[in-house]
Tab-separated table of C-alpha atoms in Angstrom:
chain	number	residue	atom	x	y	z
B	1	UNK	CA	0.000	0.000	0.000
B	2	UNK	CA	1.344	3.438	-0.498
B	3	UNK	CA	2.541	5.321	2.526
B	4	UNK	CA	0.850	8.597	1.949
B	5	UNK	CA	-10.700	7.964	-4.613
B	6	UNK	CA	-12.950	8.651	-6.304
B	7	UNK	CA	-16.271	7.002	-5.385
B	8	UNK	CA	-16.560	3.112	-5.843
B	9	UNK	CA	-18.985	1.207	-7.463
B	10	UNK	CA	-22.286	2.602	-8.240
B	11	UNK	CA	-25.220	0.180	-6.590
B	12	UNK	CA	-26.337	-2.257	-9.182
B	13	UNK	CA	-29.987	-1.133	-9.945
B	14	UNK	CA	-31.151	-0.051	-13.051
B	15	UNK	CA	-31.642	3.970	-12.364
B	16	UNK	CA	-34.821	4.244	-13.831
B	17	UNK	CA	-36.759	3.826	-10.629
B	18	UNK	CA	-36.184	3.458	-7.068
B	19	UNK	CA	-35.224	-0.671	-6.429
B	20	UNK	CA	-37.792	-2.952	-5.217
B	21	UNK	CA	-36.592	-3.926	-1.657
B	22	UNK	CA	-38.663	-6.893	0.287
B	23	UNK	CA	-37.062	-6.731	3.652
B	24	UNK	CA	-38.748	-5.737	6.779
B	25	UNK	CA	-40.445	-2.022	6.869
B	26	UNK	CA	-38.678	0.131	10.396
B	27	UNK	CA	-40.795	3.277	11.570
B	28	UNK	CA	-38.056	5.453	12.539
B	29	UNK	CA	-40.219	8.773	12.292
B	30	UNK	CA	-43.984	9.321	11.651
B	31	UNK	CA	-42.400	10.639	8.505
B	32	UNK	CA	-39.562	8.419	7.804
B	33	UNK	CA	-39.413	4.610	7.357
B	34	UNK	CA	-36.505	2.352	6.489
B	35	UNK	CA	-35.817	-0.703	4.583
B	36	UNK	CA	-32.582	-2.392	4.599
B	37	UNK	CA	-30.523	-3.210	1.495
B	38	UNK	CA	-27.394	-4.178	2.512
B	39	UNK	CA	-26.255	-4.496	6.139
B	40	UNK	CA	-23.578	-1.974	7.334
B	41	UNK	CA	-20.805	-2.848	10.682
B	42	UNK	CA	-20.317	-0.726	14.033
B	43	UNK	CA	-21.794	2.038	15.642
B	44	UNK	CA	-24.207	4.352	14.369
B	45	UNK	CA	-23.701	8.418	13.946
B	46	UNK	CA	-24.465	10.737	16.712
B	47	UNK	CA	-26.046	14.325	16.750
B	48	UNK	CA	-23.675	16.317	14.892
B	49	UNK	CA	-21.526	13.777	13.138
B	50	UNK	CA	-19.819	14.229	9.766
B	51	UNK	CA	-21.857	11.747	7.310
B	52	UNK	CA	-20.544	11.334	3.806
B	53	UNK	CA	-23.342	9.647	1.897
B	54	UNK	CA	-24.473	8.680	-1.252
B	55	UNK	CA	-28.022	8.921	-2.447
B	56	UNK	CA	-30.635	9.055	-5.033
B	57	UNK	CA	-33.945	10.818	-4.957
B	58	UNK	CA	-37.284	10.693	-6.202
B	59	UNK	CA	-40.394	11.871	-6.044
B	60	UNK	CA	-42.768	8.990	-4.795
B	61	UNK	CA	-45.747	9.963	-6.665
B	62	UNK	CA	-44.035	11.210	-9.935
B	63	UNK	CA	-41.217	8.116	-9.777
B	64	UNK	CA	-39.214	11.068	-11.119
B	65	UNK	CA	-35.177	10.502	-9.958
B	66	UNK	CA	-34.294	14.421	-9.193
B	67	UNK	CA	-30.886	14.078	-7.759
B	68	UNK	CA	-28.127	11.557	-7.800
B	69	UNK	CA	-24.802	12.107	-6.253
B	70	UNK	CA	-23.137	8.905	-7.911
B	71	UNK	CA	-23.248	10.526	-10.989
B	72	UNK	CA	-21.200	13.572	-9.171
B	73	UNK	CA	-18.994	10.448	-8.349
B	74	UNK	CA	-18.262	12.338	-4.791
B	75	UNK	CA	-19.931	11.689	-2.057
B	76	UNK	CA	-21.586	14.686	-0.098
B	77	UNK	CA	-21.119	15.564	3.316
B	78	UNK	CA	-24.217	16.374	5.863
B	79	UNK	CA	-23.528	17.171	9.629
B	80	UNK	CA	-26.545	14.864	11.695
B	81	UNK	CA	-28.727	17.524	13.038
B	82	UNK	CA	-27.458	20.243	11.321
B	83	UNK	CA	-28.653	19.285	7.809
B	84	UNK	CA	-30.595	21.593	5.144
B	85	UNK	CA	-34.737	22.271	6.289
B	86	UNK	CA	-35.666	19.657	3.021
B	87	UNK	CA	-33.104	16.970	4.115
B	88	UNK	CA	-34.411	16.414	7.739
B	89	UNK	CA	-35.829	13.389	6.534
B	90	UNK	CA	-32.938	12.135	5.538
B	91	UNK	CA	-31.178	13.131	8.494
B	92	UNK	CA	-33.332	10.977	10.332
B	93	UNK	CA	-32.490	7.989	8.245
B	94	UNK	CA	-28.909	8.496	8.781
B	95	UNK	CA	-29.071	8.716	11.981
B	96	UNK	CA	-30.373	5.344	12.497
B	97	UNK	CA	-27.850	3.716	9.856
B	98	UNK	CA	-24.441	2.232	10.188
B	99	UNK	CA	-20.959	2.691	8.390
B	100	UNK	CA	-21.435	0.388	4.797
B	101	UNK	CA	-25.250	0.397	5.290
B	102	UNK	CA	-27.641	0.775	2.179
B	103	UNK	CA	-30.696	1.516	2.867
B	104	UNK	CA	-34.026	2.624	0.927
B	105	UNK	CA	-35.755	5.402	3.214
B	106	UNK	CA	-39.304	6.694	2.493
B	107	UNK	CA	-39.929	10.330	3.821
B	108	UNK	CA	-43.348	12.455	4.082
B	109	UNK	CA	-43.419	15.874	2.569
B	110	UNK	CA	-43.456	17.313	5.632
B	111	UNK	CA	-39.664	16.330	6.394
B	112	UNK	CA	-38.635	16.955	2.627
B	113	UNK	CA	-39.783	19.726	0.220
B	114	UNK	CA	-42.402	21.239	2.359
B	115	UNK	CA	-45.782	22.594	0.511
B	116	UNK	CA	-44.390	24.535	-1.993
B	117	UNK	CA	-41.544	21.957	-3.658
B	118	UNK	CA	-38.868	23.090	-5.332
B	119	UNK	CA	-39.017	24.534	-9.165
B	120	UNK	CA	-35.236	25.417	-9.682
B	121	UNK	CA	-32.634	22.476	-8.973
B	122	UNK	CA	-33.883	20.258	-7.486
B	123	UNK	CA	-36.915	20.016	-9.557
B	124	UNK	CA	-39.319	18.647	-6.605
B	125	UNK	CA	-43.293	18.297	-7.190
B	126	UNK	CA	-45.343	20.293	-4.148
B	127	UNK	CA	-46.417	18.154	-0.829
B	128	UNK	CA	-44.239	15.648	-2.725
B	129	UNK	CA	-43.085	12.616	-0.117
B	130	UNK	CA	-39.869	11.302	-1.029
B	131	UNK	CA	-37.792	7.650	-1.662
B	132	UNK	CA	-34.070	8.047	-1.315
B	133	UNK	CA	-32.089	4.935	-1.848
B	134	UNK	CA	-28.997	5.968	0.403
B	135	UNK	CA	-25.364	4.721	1.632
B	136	UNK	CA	-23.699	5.746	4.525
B	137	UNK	CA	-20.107	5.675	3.719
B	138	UNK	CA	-18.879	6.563	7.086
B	139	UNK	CA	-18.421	9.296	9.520
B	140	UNK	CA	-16.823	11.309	11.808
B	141	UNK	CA	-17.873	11.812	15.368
B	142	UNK	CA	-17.202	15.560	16.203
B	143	UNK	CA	-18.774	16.880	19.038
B	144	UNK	CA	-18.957	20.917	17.101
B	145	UNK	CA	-19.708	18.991	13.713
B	146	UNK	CA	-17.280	21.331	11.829
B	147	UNK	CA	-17.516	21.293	8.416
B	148	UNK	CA	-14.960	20.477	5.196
B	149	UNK	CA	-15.494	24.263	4.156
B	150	UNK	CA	-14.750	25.584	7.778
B	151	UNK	CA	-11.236	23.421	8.400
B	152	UNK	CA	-8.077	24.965	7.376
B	153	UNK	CA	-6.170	23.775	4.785
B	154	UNK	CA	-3.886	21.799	7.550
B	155	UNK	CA	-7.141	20.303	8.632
B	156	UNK	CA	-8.453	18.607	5.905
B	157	UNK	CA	-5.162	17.171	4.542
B	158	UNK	CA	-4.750	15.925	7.923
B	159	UNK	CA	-7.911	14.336	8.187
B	160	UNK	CA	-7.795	12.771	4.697
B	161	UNK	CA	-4.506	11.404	5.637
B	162	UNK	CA	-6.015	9.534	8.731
B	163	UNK	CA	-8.601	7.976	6.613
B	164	UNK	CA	-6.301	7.414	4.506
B	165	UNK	CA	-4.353	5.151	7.325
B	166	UNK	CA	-7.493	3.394	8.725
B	167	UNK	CA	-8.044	2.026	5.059
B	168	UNK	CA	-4.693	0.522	4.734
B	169	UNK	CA	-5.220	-0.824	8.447
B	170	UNK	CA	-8.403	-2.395	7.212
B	171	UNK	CA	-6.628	-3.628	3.395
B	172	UNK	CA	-3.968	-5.772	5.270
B	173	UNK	CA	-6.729	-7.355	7.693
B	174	UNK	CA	-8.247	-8.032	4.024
B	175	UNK	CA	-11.415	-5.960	4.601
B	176	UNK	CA	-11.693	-4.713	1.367
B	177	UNK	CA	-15.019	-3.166	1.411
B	178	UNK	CA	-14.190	-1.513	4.949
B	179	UNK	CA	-11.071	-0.126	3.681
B	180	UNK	CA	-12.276	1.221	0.200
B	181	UNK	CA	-14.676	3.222	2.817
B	182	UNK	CA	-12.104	4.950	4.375
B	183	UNK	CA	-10.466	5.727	1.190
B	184	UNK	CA	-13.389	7.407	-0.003
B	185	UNK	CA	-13.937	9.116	2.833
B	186	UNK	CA	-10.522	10.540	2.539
B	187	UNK	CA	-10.925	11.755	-1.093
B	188	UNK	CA	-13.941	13.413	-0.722
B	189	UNK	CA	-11.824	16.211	1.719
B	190	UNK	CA	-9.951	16.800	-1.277
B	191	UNK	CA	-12.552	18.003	-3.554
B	192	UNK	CA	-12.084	19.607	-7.359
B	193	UNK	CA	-13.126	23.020	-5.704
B	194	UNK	CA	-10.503	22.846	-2.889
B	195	UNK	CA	-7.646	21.212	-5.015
B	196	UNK	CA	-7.886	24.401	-7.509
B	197	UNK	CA	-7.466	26.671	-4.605
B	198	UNK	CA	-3.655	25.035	-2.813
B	199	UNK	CA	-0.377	25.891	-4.525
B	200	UNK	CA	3.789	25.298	-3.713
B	201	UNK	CA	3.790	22.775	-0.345
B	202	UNK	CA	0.100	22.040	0.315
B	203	UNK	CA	-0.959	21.790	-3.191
B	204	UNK	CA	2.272	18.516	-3.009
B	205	UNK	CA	0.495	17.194	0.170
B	206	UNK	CA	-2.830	17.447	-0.819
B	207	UNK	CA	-2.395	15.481	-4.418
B	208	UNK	CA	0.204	12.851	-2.626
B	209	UNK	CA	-2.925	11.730	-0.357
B	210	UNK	CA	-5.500	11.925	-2.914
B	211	UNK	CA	-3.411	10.144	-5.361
B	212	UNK	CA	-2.611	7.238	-2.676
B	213	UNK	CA	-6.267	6.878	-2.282
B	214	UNK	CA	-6.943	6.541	-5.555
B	215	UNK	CA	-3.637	3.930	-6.182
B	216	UNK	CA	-5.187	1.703	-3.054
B	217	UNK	CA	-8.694	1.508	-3.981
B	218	UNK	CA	-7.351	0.163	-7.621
B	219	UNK	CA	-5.450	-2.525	-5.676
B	220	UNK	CA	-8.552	-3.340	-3.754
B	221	UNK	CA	-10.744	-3.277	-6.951
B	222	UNK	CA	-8.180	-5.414	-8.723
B	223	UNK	CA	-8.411	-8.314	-5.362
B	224	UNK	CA	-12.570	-7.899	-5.699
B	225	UNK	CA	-12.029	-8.881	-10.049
B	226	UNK	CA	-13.127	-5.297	-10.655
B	227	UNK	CA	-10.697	-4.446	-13.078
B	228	UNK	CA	-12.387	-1.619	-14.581
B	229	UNK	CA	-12.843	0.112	-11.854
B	230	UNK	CA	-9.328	-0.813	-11.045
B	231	UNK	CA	-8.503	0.809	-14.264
B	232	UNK	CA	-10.423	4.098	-13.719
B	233	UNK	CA	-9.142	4.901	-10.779
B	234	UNK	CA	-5.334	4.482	-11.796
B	235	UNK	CA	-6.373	6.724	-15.461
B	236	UNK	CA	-7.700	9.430	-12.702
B	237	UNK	CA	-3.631	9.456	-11.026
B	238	UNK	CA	-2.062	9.381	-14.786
B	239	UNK	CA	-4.026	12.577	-15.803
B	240	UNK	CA	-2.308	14.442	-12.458
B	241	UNK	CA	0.767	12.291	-12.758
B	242	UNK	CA	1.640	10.809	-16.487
B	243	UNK	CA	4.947	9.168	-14.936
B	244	UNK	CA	3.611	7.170	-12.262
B	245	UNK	CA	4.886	3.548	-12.263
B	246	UNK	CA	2.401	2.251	-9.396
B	247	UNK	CA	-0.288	3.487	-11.531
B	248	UNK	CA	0.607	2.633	-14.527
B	249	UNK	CA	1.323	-1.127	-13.007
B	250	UNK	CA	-1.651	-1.627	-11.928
B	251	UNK	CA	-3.895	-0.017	-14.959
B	252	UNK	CA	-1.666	-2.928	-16.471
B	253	UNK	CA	-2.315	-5.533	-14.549
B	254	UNK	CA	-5.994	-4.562	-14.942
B	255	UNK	CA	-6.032	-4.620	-18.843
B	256	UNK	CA	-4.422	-7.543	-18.812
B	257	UNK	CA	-6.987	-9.374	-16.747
B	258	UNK	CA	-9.569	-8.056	-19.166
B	259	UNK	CA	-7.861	-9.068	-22.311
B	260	UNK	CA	-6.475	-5.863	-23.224
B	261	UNK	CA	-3.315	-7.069	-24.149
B	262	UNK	CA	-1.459	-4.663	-26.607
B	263	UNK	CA	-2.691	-1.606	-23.798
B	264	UNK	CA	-1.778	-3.869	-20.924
B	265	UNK	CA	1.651	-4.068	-22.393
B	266	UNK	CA	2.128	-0.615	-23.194
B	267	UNK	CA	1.219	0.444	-19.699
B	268	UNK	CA	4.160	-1.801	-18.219
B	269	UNK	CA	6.728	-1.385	-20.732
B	270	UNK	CA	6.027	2.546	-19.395
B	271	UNK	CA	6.245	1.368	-16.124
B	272	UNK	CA	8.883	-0.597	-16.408
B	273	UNK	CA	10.775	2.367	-17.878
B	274	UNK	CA	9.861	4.512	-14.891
B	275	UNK	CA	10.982	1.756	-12.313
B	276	UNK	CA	13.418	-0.317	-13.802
B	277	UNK	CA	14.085	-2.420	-10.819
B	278	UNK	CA	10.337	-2.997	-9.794
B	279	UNK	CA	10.389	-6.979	-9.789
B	280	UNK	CA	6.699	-7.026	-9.711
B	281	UNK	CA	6.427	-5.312	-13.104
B	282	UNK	CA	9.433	-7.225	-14.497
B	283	UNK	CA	7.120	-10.662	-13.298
B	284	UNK	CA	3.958	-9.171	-14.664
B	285	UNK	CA	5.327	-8.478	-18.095
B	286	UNK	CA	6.551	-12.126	-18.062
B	287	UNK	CA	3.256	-13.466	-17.178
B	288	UNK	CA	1.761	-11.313	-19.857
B	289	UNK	CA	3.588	-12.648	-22.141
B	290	UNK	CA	3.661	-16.668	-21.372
B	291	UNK	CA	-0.172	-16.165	-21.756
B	292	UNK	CA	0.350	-14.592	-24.977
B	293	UNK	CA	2.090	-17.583	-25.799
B	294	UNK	CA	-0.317	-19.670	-24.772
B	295	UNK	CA	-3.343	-17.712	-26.340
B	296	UNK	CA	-1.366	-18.455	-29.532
B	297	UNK	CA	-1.340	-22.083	-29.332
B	298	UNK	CA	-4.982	-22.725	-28.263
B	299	UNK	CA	-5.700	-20.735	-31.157
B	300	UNK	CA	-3.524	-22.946	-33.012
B	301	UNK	CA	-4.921	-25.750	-32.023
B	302	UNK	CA	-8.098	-24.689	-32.486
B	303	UNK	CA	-8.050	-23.662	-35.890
B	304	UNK	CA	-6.367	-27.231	-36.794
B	305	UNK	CA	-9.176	-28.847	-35.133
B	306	UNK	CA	-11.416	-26.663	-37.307
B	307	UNK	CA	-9.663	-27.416	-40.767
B	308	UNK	CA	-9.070	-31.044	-39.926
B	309	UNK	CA	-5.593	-32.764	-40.698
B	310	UNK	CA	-4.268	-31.813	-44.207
B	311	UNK	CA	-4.902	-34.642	-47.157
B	312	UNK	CA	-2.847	-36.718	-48.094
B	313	UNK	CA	-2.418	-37.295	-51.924
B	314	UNK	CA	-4.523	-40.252	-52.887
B	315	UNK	CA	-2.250	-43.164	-55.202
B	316	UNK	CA	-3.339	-42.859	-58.729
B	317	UNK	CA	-5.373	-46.391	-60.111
B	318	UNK	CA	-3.305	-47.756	-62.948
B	319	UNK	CA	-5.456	-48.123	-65.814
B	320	UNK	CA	-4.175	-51.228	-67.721
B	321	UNK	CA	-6.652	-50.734	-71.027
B	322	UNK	CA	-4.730	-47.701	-71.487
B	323	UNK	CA	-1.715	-48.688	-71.203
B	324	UNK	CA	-1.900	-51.601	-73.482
B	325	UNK	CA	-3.833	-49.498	-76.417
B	326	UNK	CA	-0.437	-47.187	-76.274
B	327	UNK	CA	1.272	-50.254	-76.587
B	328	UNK	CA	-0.623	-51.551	-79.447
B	329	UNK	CA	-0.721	-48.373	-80.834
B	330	UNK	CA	3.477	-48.113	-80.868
B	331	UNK	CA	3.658	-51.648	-82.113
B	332	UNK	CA	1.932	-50.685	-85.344
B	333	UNK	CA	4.072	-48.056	-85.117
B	334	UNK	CA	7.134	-49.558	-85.328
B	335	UNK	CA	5.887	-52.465	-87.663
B	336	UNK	CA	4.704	-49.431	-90.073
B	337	UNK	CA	8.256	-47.614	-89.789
B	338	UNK	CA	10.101	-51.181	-90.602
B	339	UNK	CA	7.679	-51.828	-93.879
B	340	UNK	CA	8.326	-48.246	-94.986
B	341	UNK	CA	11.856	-48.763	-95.036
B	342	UNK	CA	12.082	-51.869	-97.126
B	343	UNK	CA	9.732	-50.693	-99.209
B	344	UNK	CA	12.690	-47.410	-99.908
């Protein structure tokens, strides 16, 4: 793991409506009920925790989908108790969810939208009662519940950078999904519109933990077989950093898993050139190329088996009629020849 993300997976549902969930319906509110979709681990948030959470929204008697933060591909932030007038509904949900949990919440107007809706962005339908299908990615217990945009720049680099830590701690105990957590967690201080703003030393520190997050959820992606993934999140270090043999190794590694084998290549002949002593590049460029090899002589074998085994020339049948009517034919020849000349 690297010593100093961008958000994984999107949930598998379709997007075109909120999914159909069968397990058991929990009253948390008169407003608010929950549904579980997959089970989270630990604790769950206090009054005026740090969430980050993913969601999707829509309008329960519309089925219109009105806001989506995987498509942002960042997860947002929302301080328990402290949340936006229209999200207090999904404040409540949260606050009765646990790190990893995915849950499908159902929320009366009264705790969303209000009366009136909403008729710039988010588009929301008056008296409108809401479905959210929501994941807590984790939190952070802070008794003042202090905001990304209130920390100092010292702050949130140092806070990434302890996420950043608990996710390795997790990847070596194998807890893949716990770790990839913390990882995203950790990018999700070091947003587009705080990036742009650091220059000289912090702009260094900032990128070197975003870019570690990013490397280590691509090694987790490529143990769970999800090499694309795995490949996005190394192409998101190569556009900041178009030298960087980790990432470049492991976009590799990822192509090659998928098939990719002329960009697999390229990637680790690059990498190779940027580490020359890495022995797990040298290996993987090896590997890539005894199953070259042996691509070549299935195919082969295949196409042999396809054709069949070439003919062999079949022995001509003598034809003996033939061969004594040329016979014939040269005897009257000669016999002809003879009587000409003693006839001269």
């Amino acid at each position: 793991m690297e010593d100093a993300a961008v958000v994984h997976g999107e949930p598998h549902q379709d997007g075109s409506g909120p999914p159909k969930v069968d397990t058991e319906v929990e009253v948390l509110h008169e407003k608010v009920t929950k549904q579980i979709i997959k089970e989270g681990q630990g604790e769950k948030p206090s009054k005026y925790a740090t969430c980050f959470v993913h969601y999707r929204a829509w309008s329960a008697s519309t089925q219109h989908k009105f806001e989506d933060t995987w498509q942002e591909q960042r997860p947002i932030e929302l301080i328990i108790g402290k949340e936006k007038k229209e999200m207090q509904g999904l404040g409540i949900g949260l606050s009765n969810m646990k790190s990893g949990e995915r849950a499908l919440l159902h929320v009366g107007w009264e705790l969303g939208y209000g009366k009136e809706g909403s008729f710039s962005f988010p588009n929301v339908p008056p008296m409108a009662d809401i479905i959210y299908e929501v994941e807590l990615v984790g939190f952070d217990e802070t008794k003042e519940g202090k905001p990304r945009s209130d920390m100092t720049v010292e702050e949130r680099i140092g806070a990434a950078d302890r996420r950043r830590m608990d996710g390795n701690a997790f990847f070596k105990e194998e807890k893949l999904e716990e770790a990839m957590q913390q990882y995203e967690m950790a990018i999700a201080y070091m947003g587009d519109d705080f990036m742009f703003q650091l220059f000289g030393k912090y702009s260094d520190m900032a990128l070197a933990v975003k870019n570690s997050c990013h490397l280590n959820m691509a090694a987790c992606f490529i143990k769970l077989k999800k090499f694309e993934d795995a490949i996005m999140q190394c192409s998101i270090v190569l556009s900041e950093d178009v030298n960087n043999a980790k990432a470049l190794y492991r976009r590799g590694k990822a192509r090659a898993e998928l098939g990719q084998t002329e960009a697999a290549r390229e990637d680790l002949l690059k990498a190779r050139k940027y580490a020359p002593n890495d022995k797990a590049i040298t290996a993987e460029l090896r590997l890539l190329a005894e199953h070259e090899k042996l691509v070549y002589q299935k195919q082969k074998e295949m196409y042999r088996g396809m054709l069949g085994p070439r003919p062999e020339p079949k022995p001509q049948k003598t034809n003996w009629l033939a061969l004594f009517w040329l016979w014939l034919v040269s005897l009257f020849s000669r016999i002809f020849k003879r009587e000409t000349k003693k006839s001269d």
